Every structure is written in structure tokens, then in C-alpha cells.
């Protein structure tokens, strides 16, 4: 499984970004899709994930602001990020779990005025 992430950038506080992660396989065969982030000097943390059955999980600090979704026709998982805060600044990684885990390359998100 190969994952190609995109959509990061520089945004002002309160702004929005949508991250995309395209999978090289039928996304319906992937058990769990997730977005992680890693800020400088911090450990990588799970931000949001969605199971093949549609169950979702969100990090407490992003609940109500971020939404994870899947487009099966495009084999793509998205992370819609609204009301961004400086503390959301990090490199964001998509992850897929299908028998084993697979990582996409990171995409930088910087929230700053």
C-alpha cells in the first residue's frame, strides 16, 4: 500500500485546510485509516481515524474542529481542519492499517499570523 499525502500549508489562526491522502489500493480493503501529527520536539500522536465500518476517533483537542472522511471512488481519505490554532502546527502523516501499517509521507501544516 502506498499513500500520497497533500494539502498542507501556511494558514492564519482560525483558518481552514483540507489534507488529502490517496491510496494505491482499493481503500475499501483497508481496515483503519488515520491521520497522525508530529510537532517539533514532541512524539507523533493520533489525530483522527476511521475504520472500514465507519467508526471514528478524534483526539480530544481537535473534536468539533477536524473531520475525517473517505471517498471510496477516489481511494482517498481526507482531514478537514477548521478553526486552526497555532498548536495544530505539525507535520501530518496519513496511516493505513491492512494486516500491517503503512505510512504516507508527511505534509507540513503551519498555523501562524
Short mmCIF file of C-alpha atoms in Angstrom, two decimals:
data_model
loop_
_atom_site.label_atom_id
_atom_site.label_comp_id
_atom_site.label_asym_id
_atom_site.label_seq_id
_atom_site.Cartn_x
_atom_site.Cartn_y
_atom_site.Cartn_z
CA UNK A 1 0.00 0.00 0.00
CA UNK A 2 1.36 3.39 -0.97
CA UNK A 3 -0.05 6.60 0.45
CA UNK A 4 0.37 10.05 -1.06
CA UNK A 5 -0.48 12.95 1.23
CA UNK A 6 -1.06 16.54 0.18
CA UNK A 7 -2.79 19.73 1.22
CA UNK A 8 -0.57 21.19 3.91
CA UNK A 9 0.47 24.80 4.02
CA UNK A 10 0.58 28.03 5.95
CA UNK A 11 -2.69 29.33 7.35
CA UNK A 12 -3.66 32.02 9.83
CA UNK A 13 -5.25 31.12 13.16
CA UNK A 14 -8.95 30.45 12.66
CA UNK A 15 -8.41 29.33 9.10
CA UNK A 16 -9.05 26.00 7.41
CA UNK A 17 -7.13 23.40 5.46
CA UNK A 18 -8.06 20.08 3.94
CA UNK A 19 -5.48 17.32 3.83
CA UNK A 20 -5.80 14.51 1.31
CA UNK A 21 -4.20 11.10 1.24
CA UNK A 22 -4.56 8.95 -1.86
CA UNK A 23 -4.08 5.20 -1.52
CA UNK A 24 -2.64 2.96 -4.22
CA UNK A 25 -5.16 0.21 -3.46
CA UNK A 26 -8.92 -0.10 -3.14
CA UNK A 27 -9.45 1.90 0.04
CA UNK A 28 -12.34 -0.40 0.93
CA UNK A 29 -9.81 -3.14 1.67
CA UNK A 30 -8.08 -1.07 4.34
CA UNK A 31 -9.19 -1.76 7.90
CA UNK A 32 -8.29 1.56 9.52
CA UNK A 33 -7.22 4.90 8.05
CA UNK A 34 -5.77 7.59 10.22
CA UNK A 35 -4.05 10.93 10.43
CA UNK A 36 -1.18 11.48 12.85
CA UNK A 37 0.86 14.56 13.55
CA UNK A 38 4.25 15.31 14.98
CA UNK A 39 5.26 18.72 16.25
CA UNK A 40 8.93 19.64 16.79
CA UNK A 41 10.28 18.00 19.93
CA UNK A 42 7.10 16.01 20.51
CA UNK A 43 6.01 12.46 19.91
CA UNK A 44 3.81 11.54 17.00
CA UNK A 45 0.15 11.45 18.05
CA UNK A 46 -3.03 10.10 16.55
CA UNK A 47 -5.30 12.94 15.48
CA UNK A 48 -8.19 11.11 13.85
CA UNK A 49 -9.01 7.72 12.46
CA UNK A 50 -11.85 5.96 10.69
CA UNK A 51 -12.50 2.25 10.45
CA UNK A 52 -13.81 0.37 7.44
CA UNK A 53 -17.12 0.22 9.28
CA UNK A 54 -17.21 4.00 9.58
CA UNK A 55 -16.37 4.35 13.26
CA UNK A 56 -14.33 7.44 14.01
CA UNK A 57 -11.97 8.59 16.72
CA UNK A 58 -10.69 12.11 17.36
CA UNK A 59 -8.02 13.49 19.61
CA UNK A 60 -9.81 15.46 22.31
CA UNK A 61 -8.18 18.75 21.35
CA UNK A 62 -9.47 18.56 17.75
CA UNK A 63 -13.01 17.37 18.42
CA UNK A 64 -15.54 19.67 16.77
CA UNK A 65 -12.87 21.24 14.55
CA UNK A 66 -11.47 18.36 12.48
CA UNK A 67 -13.39 15.82 10.40
CA UNK A 68 -12.02 12.66 8.83
CA UNK A 69 -13.79 11.25 5.79
CA UNK A 70 -13.28 8.79 2.97
CA UNK A 71 -14.07 8.95 -0.74
CA UNK A 72 -14.15 5.34 -1.89
CA UNK A 73 -14.41 6.27 -5.55
CA UNK A 74 -11.15 8.23 -5.32
CA UNK A 75 -9.44 5.88 -2.84
CA UNK A 76 -8.72 8.96 -0.76
CA UNK A 77 -9.02 9.85 2.91
CA UNK A 78 -9.41 13.49 3.94
CA UNK A 79 -8.86 15.51 7.05
CA UNK A 80 -10.87 18.72 7.07
CA UNK A 81 -9.35 21.08 9.62
CA UNK A 82 -11.29 24.15 10.69
CA UNK A 83 -10.68 26.80 13.33
CA UNK A 84 -7.00 26.04 13.23
CA UNK A 85 -4.83 27.04 16.17
CA UNK A 86 -1.07 27.61 16.41
CA UNK A 87 -0.83 24.43 18.47
CA UNK A 88 -2.05 22.48 15.44
CA UNK A 89 1.25 23.26 13.74
CA UNK A 90 2.96 19.96 12.92
CA UNK A 91 3.87 17.55 10.17
CA UNK A 92 0.78 15.49 9.42
CA UNK A 93 1.02 11.87 8.28
CA UNK A 94 -1.62 9.54 6.93
CA UNK A 95 -1.58 5.92 8.00
CA UNK A 96 -3.30 2.79 6.76
CA UNK A 97 -3.73 -0.49 8.57
CA UNK A 98 -4.20 -3.55 6.41
CA UNK A 99 -2.57 -6.58 8.02
CA UNK A 100 0.33 -4.24 8.75
CA UNK A 101 0.73 -0.49 8.97
CA UNK A 102 1.71 1.82 6.14
CA UNK A 103 2.73 5.47 6.33
CA UNK A 104 2.45 8.23 3.82
CA UNK A 105 5.00 11.00 3.60
CA UNK A 106 4.36 13.95 5.87
CA UNK A 107 2.78 17.23 4.92
CA UNK A 108 3.60 20.37 6.86
CA UNK A 109 0.81 22.39 8.44
CA UNK A 110 1.80 25.74 9.91
CA UNK A 111 -0.72 27.91 11.73
CA UNK A 112 0.66 31.36 12.28
CA UNK A 113 -0.20 35.01 11.86
#
